[in-house]
Tab-separated table of C-alpha atoms in Angstrom:
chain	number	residue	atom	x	y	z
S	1	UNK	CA	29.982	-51.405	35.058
S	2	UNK	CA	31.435	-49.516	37.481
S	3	UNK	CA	35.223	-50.727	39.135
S	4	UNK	CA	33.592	-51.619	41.928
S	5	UNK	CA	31.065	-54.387	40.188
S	6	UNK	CA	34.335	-55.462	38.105
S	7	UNK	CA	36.041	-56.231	41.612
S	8	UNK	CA	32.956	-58.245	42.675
S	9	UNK	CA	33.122	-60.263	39.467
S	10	UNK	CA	37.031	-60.668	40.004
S	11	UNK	CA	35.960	-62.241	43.619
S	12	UNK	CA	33.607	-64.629	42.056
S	13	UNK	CA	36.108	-65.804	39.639
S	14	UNK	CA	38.541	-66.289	41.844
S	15	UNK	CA	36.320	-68.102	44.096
S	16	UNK	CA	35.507	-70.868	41.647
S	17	UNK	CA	38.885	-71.022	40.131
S	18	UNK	CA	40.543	-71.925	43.926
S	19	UNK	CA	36.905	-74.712	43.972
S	20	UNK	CA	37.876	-76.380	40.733
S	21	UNK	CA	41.474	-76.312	40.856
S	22	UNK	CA	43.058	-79.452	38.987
S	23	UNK	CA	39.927	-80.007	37.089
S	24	UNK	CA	38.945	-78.185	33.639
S	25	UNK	CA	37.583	-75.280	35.252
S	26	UNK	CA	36.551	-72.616	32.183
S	27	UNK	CA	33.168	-74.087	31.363
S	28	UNK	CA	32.067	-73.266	35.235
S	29	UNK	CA	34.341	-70.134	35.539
S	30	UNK	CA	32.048	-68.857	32.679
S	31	UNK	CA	28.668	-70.239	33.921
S	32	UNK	CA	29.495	-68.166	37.377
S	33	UNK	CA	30.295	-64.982	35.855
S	34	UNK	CA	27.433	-65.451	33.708
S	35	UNK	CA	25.230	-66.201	36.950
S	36	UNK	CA	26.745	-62.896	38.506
S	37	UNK	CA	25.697	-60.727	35.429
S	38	UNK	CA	22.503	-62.268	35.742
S	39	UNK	CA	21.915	-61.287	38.873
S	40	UNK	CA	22.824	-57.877	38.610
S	41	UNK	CA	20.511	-57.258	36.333
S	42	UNK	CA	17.662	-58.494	37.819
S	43	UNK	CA	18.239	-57.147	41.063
S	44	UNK	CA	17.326	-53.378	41.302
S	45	UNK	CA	20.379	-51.414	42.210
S	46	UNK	CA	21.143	-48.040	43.219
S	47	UNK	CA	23.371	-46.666	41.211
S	48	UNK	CA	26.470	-46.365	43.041
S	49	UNK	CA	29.129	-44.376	40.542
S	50	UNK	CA	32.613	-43.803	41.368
S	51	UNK	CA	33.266	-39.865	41.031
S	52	UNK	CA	34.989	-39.710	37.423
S	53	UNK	CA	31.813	-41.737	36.309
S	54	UNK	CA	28.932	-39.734	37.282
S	55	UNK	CA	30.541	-36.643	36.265
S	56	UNK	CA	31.566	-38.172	32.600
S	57	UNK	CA	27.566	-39.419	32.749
S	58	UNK	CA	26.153	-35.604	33.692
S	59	UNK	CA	28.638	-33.929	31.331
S	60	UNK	CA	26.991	-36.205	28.615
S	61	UNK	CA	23.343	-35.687	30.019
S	62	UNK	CA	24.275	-31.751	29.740
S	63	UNK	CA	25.398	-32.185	26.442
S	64	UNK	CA	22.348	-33.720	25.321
S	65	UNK	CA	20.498	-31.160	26.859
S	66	UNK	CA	21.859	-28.622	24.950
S	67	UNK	CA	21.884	-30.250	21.555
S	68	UNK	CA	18.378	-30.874	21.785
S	69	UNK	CA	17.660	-27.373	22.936
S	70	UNK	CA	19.953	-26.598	19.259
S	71	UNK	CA	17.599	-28.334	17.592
S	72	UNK	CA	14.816	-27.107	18.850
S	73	UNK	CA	16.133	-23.784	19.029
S	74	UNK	CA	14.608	-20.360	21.166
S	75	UNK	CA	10.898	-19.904	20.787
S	76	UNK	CA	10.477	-15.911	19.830
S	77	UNK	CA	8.078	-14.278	21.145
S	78	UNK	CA	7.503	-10.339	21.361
S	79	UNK	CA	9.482	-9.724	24.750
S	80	UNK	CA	12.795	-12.515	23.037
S	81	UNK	CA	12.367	-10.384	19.857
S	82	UNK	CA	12.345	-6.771	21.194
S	83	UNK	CA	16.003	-7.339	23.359
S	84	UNK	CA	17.160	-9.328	20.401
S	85	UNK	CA	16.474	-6.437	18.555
S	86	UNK	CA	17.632	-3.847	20.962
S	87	UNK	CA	21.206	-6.003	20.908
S	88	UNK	CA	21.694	-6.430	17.656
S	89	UNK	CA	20.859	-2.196	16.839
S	90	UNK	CA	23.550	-1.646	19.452
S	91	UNK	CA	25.232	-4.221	17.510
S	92	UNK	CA	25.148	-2.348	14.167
S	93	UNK	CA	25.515	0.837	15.657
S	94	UNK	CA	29.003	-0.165	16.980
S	95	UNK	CA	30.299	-1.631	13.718
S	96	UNK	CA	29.331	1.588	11.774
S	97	UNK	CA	30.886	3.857	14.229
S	98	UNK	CA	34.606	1.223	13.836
S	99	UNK	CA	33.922	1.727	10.186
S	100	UNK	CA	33.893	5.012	10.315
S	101	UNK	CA	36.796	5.147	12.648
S	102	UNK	CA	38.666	2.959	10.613
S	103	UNK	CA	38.241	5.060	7.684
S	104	UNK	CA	38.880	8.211	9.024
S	105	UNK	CA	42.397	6.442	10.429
S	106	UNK	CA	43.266	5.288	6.861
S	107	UNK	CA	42.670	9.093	5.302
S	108	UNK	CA	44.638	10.940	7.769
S	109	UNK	CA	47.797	8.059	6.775
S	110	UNK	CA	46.802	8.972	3.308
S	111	UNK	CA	45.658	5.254	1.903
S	112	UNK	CA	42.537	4.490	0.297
S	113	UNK	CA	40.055	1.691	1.137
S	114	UNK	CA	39.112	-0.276	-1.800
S	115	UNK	CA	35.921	2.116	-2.559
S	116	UNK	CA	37.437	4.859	-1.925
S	117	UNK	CA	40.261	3.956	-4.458
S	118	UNK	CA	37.784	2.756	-7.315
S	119	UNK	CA	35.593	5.904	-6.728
S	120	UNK	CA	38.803	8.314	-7.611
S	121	UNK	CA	39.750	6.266	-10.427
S	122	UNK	CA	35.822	6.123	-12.024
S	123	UNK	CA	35.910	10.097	-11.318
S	124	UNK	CA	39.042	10.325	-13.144
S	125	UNK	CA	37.177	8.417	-16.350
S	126	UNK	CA	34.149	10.692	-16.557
S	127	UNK	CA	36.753	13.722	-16.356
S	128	UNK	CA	38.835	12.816	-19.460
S	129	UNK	CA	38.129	13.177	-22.726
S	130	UNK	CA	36.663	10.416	-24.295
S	131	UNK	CA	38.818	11.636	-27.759
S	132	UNK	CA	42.046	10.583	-25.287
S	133	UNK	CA	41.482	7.034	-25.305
S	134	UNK	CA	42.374	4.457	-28.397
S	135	UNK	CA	39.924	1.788	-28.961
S	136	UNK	CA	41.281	-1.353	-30.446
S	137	UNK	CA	37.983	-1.931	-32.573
S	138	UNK	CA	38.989	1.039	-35.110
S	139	UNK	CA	41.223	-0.040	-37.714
S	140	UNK	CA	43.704	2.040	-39.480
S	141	UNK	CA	42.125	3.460	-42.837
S	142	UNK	CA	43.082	1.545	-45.720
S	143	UNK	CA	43.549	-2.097	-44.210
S	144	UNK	CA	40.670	-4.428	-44.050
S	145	UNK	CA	40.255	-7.752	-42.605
S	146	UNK	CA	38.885	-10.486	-43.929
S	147	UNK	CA	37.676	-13.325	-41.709
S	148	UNK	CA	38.226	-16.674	-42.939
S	149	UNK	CA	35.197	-18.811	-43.968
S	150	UNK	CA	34.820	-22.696	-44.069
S	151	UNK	CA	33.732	-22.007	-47.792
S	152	UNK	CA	30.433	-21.334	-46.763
S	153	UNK	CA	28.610	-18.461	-46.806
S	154	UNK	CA	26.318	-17.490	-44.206
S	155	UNK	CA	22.823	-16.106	-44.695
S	156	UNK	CA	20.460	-14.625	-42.581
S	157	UNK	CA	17.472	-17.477	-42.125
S	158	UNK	CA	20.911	-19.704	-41.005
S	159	UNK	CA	20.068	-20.706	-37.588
S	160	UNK	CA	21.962	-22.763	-34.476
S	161	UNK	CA	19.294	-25.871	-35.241
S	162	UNK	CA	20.693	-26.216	-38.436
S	163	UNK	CA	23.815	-26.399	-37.502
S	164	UNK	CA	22.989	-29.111	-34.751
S	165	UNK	CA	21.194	-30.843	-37.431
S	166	UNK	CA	24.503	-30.708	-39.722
S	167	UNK	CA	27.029	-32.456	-36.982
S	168	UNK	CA	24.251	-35.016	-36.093
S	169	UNK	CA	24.127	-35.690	-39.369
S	170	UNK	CA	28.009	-36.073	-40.007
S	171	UNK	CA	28.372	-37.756	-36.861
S	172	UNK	CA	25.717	-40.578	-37.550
């Protein structure tokens, strides 16, 4: 309703309220109002909107508009396809040329990018000698380990379904 229709109503109300004053009024207050709404809805209308209205109702209509275009989304033909195409190259062209920029930037301050950095280091590793490094797997000569068992030994037809078997078993 727009505030025009509202003042209407408030007219009509008024109207019967100044009728039916000193009586009990609300049960033909109500009934007027309710013949008003009535009315304006059976009547065809032109829709006279204030300002703020109409624009609020095309902003939503445009916003409709667009969401179902979203959700339909851009039908690609050969012509759409070829100057999507054409943008996006340029597109990819541009961002390999600032990568390239950018990296050229950080060598002449002297810092590494991340692959640049983990290239040196891997070329470093290939250039040593493998005799230079200490593995932790070789053990001293004359110590040995022993591995503690559960006091069983294991042989090689054990298998994992066995075991599975064994806590089912101690578990029901």
């Amino acid at each position: 309703m727009s505030n025009d229709d509202i003042q209407s109503l408030q007219k009509v109300i008024d109207e019967q309220i100044q009728e039916n004053m000193g009586m009990s009024m609300i049960y033909t207050i109500v009934s007027a109002a309710q013949e008003w709404m009535q009315d304006r809805a059976n009547t065809p209308q032109e829709e006279v909107l204030d300002p703020a209205e109409a624009k609020k109702r095309a902003i939503e209509a445009e916003e409709a508009r667009l969401a179902a275009q979203r959700a339909h989304g851009t039908q690609v033909t050969p012509e759409t396809f070829v100057t999507w195409r054409k943008q996006f190259d340029t597109e990819m062209v541009l961002q390999k040329t600032s990568l390239a920029e950018q990296q050229q930037a950080a060598e002449k301050k002297g810092k590494l990018t991340g692959k640049q950095f983990f290239q040196s280091q891997e070329a470093q590793v290939e250039e040593s000698d493998p005799s230079d490094f200490e593995f932790e797997d070789e053990e001293p000569e004359g110590k040995q380990v022993r591995l503690e068992s559960d006091e069983e030994e294991l042989s090689p037809d054990d298998d994992d379904e066995s075991d599975e078997e064994d806590m089912l078993a101690a578990l029901g």
